[in-house]
Coordinates of C-alpha atoms in Angstrom, one line a residue:
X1 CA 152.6 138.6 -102.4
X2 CA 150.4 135.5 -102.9
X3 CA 146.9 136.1 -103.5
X4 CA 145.6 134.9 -100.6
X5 CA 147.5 137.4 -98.5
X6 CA 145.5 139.7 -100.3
X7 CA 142.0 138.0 -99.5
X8 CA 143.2 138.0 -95.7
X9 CA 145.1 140.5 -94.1
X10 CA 144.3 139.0 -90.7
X11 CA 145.8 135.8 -89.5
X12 CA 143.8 134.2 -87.1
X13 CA 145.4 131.8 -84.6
X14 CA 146.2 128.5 -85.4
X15 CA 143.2 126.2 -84.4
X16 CA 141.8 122.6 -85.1
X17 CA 142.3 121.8 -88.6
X18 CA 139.8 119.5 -89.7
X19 CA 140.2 117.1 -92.9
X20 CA 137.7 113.8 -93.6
X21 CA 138.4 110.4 -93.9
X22 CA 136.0 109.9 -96.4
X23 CA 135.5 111.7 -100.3
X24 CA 132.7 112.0 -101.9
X25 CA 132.5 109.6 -105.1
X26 CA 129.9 110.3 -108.1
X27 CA 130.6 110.6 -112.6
X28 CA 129.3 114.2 -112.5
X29 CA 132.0 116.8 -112.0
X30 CA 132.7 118.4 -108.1
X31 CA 130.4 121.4 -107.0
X32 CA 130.0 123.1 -103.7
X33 CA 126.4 122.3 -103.8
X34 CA 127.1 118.5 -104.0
X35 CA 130.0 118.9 -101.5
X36 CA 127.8 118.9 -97.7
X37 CA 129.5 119.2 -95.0
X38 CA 127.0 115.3 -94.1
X39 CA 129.2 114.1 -97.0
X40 CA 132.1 113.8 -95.0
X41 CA 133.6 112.1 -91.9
X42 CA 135.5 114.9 -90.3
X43 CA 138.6 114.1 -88.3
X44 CA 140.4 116.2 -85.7
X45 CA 144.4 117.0 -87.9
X46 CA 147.3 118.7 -86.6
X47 CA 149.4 120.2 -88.7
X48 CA 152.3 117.8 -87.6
X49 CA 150.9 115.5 -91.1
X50 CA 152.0 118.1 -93.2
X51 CA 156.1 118.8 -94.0
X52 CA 157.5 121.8 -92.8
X53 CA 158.3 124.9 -94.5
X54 CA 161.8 126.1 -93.6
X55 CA 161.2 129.7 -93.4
X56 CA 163.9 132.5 -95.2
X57 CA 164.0 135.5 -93.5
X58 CA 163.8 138.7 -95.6
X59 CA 164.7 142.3 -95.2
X60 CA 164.5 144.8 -97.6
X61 CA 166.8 147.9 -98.2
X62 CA 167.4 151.0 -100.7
X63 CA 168.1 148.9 -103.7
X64 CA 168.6 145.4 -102.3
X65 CA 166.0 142.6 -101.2
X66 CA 168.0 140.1 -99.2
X67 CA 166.1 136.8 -97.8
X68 CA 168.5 134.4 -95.8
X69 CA 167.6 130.8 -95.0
X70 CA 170.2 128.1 -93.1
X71 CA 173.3 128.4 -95.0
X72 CA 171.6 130.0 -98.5
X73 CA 171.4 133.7 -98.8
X74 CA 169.8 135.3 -101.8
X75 CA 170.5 138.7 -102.3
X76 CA 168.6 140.7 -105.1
X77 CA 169.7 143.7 -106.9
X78 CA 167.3 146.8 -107.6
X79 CA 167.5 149.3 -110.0
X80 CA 164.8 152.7 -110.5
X81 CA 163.6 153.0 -114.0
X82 CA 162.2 156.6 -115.1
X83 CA 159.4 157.3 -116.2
X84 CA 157.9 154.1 -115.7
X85 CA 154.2 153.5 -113.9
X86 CA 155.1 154.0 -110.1
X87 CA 154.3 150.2 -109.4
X88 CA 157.3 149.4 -112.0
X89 CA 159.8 151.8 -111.3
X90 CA 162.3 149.7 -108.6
X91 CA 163.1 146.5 -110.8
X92 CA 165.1 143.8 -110.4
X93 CA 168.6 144.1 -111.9
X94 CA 169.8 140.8 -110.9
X95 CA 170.1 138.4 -108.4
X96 CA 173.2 136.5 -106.4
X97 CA 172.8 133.2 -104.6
X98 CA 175.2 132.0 -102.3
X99 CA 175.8 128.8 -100.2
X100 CA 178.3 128.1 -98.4
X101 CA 181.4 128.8 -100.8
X102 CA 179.2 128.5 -104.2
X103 CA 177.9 131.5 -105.7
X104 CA 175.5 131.6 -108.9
X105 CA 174.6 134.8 -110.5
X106 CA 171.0 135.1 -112.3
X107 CA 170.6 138.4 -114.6
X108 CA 166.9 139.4 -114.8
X109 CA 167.4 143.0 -116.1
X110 CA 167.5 141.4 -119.8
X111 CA 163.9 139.0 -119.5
X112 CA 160.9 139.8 -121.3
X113 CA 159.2 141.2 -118.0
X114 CA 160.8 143.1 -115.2
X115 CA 160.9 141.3 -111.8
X116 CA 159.4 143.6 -109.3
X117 CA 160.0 141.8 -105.8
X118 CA 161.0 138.3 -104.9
X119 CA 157.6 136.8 -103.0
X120 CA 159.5 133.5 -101.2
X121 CA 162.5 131.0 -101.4
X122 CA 162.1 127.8 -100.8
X123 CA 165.4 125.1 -100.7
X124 CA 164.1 121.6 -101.7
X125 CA 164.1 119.1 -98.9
X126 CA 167.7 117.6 -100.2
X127 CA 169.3 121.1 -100.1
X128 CA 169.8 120.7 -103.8
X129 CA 167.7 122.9 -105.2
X130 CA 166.4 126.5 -104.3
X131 CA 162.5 127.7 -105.6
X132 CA 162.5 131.5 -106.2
X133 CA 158.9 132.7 -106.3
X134 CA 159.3 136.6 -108.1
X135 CA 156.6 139.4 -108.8
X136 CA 156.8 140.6 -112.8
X137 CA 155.3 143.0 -114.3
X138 CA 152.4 140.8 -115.2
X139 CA 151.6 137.9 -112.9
X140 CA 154.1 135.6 -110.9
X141 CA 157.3 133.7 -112.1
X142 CA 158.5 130.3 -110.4
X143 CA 162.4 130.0 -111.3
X144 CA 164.2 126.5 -109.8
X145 CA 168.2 127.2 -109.1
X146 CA 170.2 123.9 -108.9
X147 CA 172.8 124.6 -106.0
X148 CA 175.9 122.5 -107.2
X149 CA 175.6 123.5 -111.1
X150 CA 174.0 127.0 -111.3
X151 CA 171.6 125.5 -113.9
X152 CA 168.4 127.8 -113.6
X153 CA 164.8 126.2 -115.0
X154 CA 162.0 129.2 -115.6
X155 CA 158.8 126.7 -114.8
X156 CA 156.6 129.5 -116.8
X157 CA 159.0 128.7 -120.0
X158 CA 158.9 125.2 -119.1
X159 CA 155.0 124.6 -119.4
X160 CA 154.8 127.6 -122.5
X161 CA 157.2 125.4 -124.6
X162 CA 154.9 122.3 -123.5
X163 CA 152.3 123.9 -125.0
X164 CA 150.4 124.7 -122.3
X165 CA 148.6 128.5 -123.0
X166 CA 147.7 131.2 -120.8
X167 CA 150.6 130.9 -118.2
X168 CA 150.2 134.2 -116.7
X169 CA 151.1 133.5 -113.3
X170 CA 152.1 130.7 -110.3
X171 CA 150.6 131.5 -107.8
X172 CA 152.1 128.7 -104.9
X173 CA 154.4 125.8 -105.0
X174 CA 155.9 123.6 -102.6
X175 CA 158.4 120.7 -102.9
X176 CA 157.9 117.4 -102.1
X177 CA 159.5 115.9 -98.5
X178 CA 161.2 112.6 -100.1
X179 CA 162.0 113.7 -103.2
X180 CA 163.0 116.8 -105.9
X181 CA 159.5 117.5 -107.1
X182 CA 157.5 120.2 -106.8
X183 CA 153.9 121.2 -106.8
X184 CA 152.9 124.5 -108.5
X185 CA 149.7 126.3 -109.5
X186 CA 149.4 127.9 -112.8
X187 CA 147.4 130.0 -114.6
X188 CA 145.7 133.2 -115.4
X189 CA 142.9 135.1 -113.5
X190 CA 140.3 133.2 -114.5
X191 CA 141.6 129.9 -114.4
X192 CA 144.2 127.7 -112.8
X193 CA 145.9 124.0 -112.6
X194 CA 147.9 122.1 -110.8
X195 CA 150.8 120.2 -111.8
X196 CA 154.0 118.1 -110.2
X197 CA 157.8 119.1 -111.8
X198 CA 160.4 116.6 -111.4
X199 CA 163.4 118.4 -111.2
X200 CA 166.0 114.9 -111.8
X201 CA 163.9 113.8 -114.7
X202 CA 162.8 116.8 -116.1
X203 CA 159.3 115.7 -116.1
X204 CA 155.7 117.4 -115.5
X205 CA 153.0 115.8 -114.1
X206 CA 149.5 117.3 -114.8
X207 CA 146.9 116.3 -111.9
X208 CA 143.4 115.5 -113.1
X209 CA 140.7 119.0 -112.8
X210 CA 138.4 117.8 -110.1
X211 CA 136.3 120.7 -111.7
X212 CA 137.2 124.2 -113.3
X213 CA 139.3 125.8 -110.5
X214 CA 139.2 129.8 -110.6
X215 CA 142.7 129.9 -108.5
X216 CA 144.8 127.8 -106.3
X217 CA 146.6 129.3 -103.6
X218 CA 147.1 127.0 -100.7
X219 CA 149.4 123.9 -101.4
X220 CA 150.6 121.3 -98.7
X221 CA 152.4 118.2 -98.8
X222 CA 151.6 115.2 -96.1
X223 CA 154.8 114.0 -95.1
X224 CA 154.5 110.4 -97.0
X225 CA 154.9 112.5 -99.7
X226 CA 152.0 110.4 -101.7
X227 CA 149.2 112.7 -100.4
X228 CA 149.1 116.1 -101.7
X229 CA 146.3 118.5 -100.3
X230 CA 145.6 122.1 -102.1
X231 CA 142.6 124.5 -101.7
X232 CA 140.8 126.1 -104.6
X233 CA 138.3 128.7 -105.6
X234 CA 135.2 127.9 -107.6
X235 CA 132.8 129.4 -107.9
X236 CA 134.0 133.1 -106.6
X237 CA 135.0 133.8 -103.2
X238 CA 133.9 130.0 -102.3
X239 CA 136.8 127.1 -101.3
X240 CA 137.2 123.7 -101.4
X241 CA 140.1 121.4 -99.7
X242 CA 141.4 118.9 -102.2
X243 CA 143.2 115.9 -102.3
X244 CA 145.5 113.8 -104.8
X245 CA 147.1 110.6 -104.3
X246 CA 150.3 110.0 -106.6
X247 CA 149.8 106.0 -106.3
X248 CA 146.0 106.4 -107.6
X249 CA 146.5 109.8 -109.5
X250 CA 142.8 110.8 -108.5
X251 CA 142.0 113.9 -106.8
X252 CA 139.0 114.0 -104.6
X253 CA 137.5 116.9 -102.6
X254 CA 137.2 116.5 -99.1
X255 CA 135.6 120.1 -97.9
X256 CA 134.1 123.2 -97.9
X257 CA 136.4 125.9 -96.4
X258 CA 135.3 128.7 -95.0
X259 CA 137.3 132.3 -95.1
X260 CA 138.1 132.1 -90.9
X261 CA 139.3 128.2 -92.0
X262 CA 141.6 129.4 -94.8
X263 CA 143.1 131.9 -92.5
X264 CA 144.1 129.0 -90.3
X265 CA 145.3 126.6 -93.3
X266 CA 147.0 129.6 -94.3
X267 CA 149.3 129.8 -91.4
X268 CA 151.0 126.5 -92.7
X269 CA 152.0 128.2 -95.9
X270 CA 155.7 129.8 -96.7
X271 CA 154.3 133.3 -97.1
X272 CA 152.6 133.5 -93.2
X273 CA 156.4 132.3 -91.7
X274 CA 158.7 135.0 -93.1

């Protein structure tokens, strides 16, 4: 489950979302203190700016997970381990993806951590591509299934062998409206980044830290698919709405957020539509 299912087990309904039309623009780094809610220009939003989410349906049985979305089912193979902690005894054994008349087998019983649960799928806007968001034992894996080849990219692996350390978890991704990219959140407990994967050219963006972001767990392209808006926690238990630009590559906070506020921006996530 994402972590900020965990912050708020109650959904509240979907109000009036409320974004700026101005940022705040100084050389020291972003804080909550220098982020007033007199700093910004608030504008009524509907959610209609951001791209939708198709939703995959999921249903759990004795030893299989299966989530179904349009004409991709994923269906997900568990096994019970003995003596193993209680929270790591059903594992994932392996995992079969069909669409249409292709079907791609993944084997997970044989990497380094068990998969415990599959959070979400996600199929990239062109179809092409499907985003498989899976529980381990430690932390949150993001694995990206190409559709037509069966080619599977492990975006934890992808970033380790960049270099990048301390890639305990994702924690929330979403693709991109107009193209195959996708935005992701990674991290560990204490700290986490953004970054933009281009699936065609195999390339990672990084986004600029507006400051030192404890977690990210809301992201949401605007439909242009230029503008991408995230919210983040720093310092504890407080949040800010960002924004990046892809033509300026600057990220710029726009607001506070308050817990009831997140509940509503929450709604527009993957996780809330299942």
């Amino acid at each position: 489950m994402n972590n900020a299912a965990i912050w708020f087990s109650t959904v509240l309904l979907l109000g009036g979302l409320t974004t700026t039309s101005s940022f705040i623009v100084g050389t020291r780094p972003a804080t909550p203190e220098r982020i007033s809610q007199r700093s910004v220009d608030a504008t009524s939003v509907t959610p209609s700016i951001y791209s939708s989410v198709t939703p995959f349906k999921k249903n759990n049985s004795t030893n299989k997970i299966i989530l179904k979305g349009g004409n991709i089912t994923l269906t997900a193979t568990t096994v019970r381990l003995e003596g193993m902690p209680t929270f790591e005894q059903n594992v994932i054994q392996s995992i079969v993806v069909t669409k249409e008349s292709q079907k791609y087998t993944i084997e997970t019983s044989d990497l380094e951590d068990n998969w415990l649960d599959i959070t979400s799928v996600v199929a990239s806007n062109s179809n092409t591509w499907l985003a498989i968001h899976a529980e381990r034992s430690s932390g949150n894996t993001l694995m990206l299934l190409n559709l037509q080849t069966g080619e599977v990219t492990e975006l934890n692996d992808r970033l380790k062998k960049a270099g990048k350390k301390n890639i305990e978890t994702i924690a929330d991704y979403n693709w991109a409206p107009n193209e195959d990219q996708i935005a992701f959140s990674y991290g560990d407990p204490s700290k986490s980044s953004i970054a933009i994967y281009n699936v065609q050219k195999e390339s990672v963006v990084y986004l600029p830290r507006a400051t030192n972001y404890i977690s990210i767990n809301l992201i949401l392209w605007q439909k242009n698919g230029k503008i991408l808006d995230y919210i983040s926690e720093y310092p504890s238990d407080q949040m800010i709405l960002y924004r990046y630009s892809i033509e300026s590559n600057k990220v710029k906070p726009v607001k506070k957020i308050s817990r009831n506020e997140f509940a509503e921006w929450f709604k527009l996530d993957k996780y809330s539509i299942q």
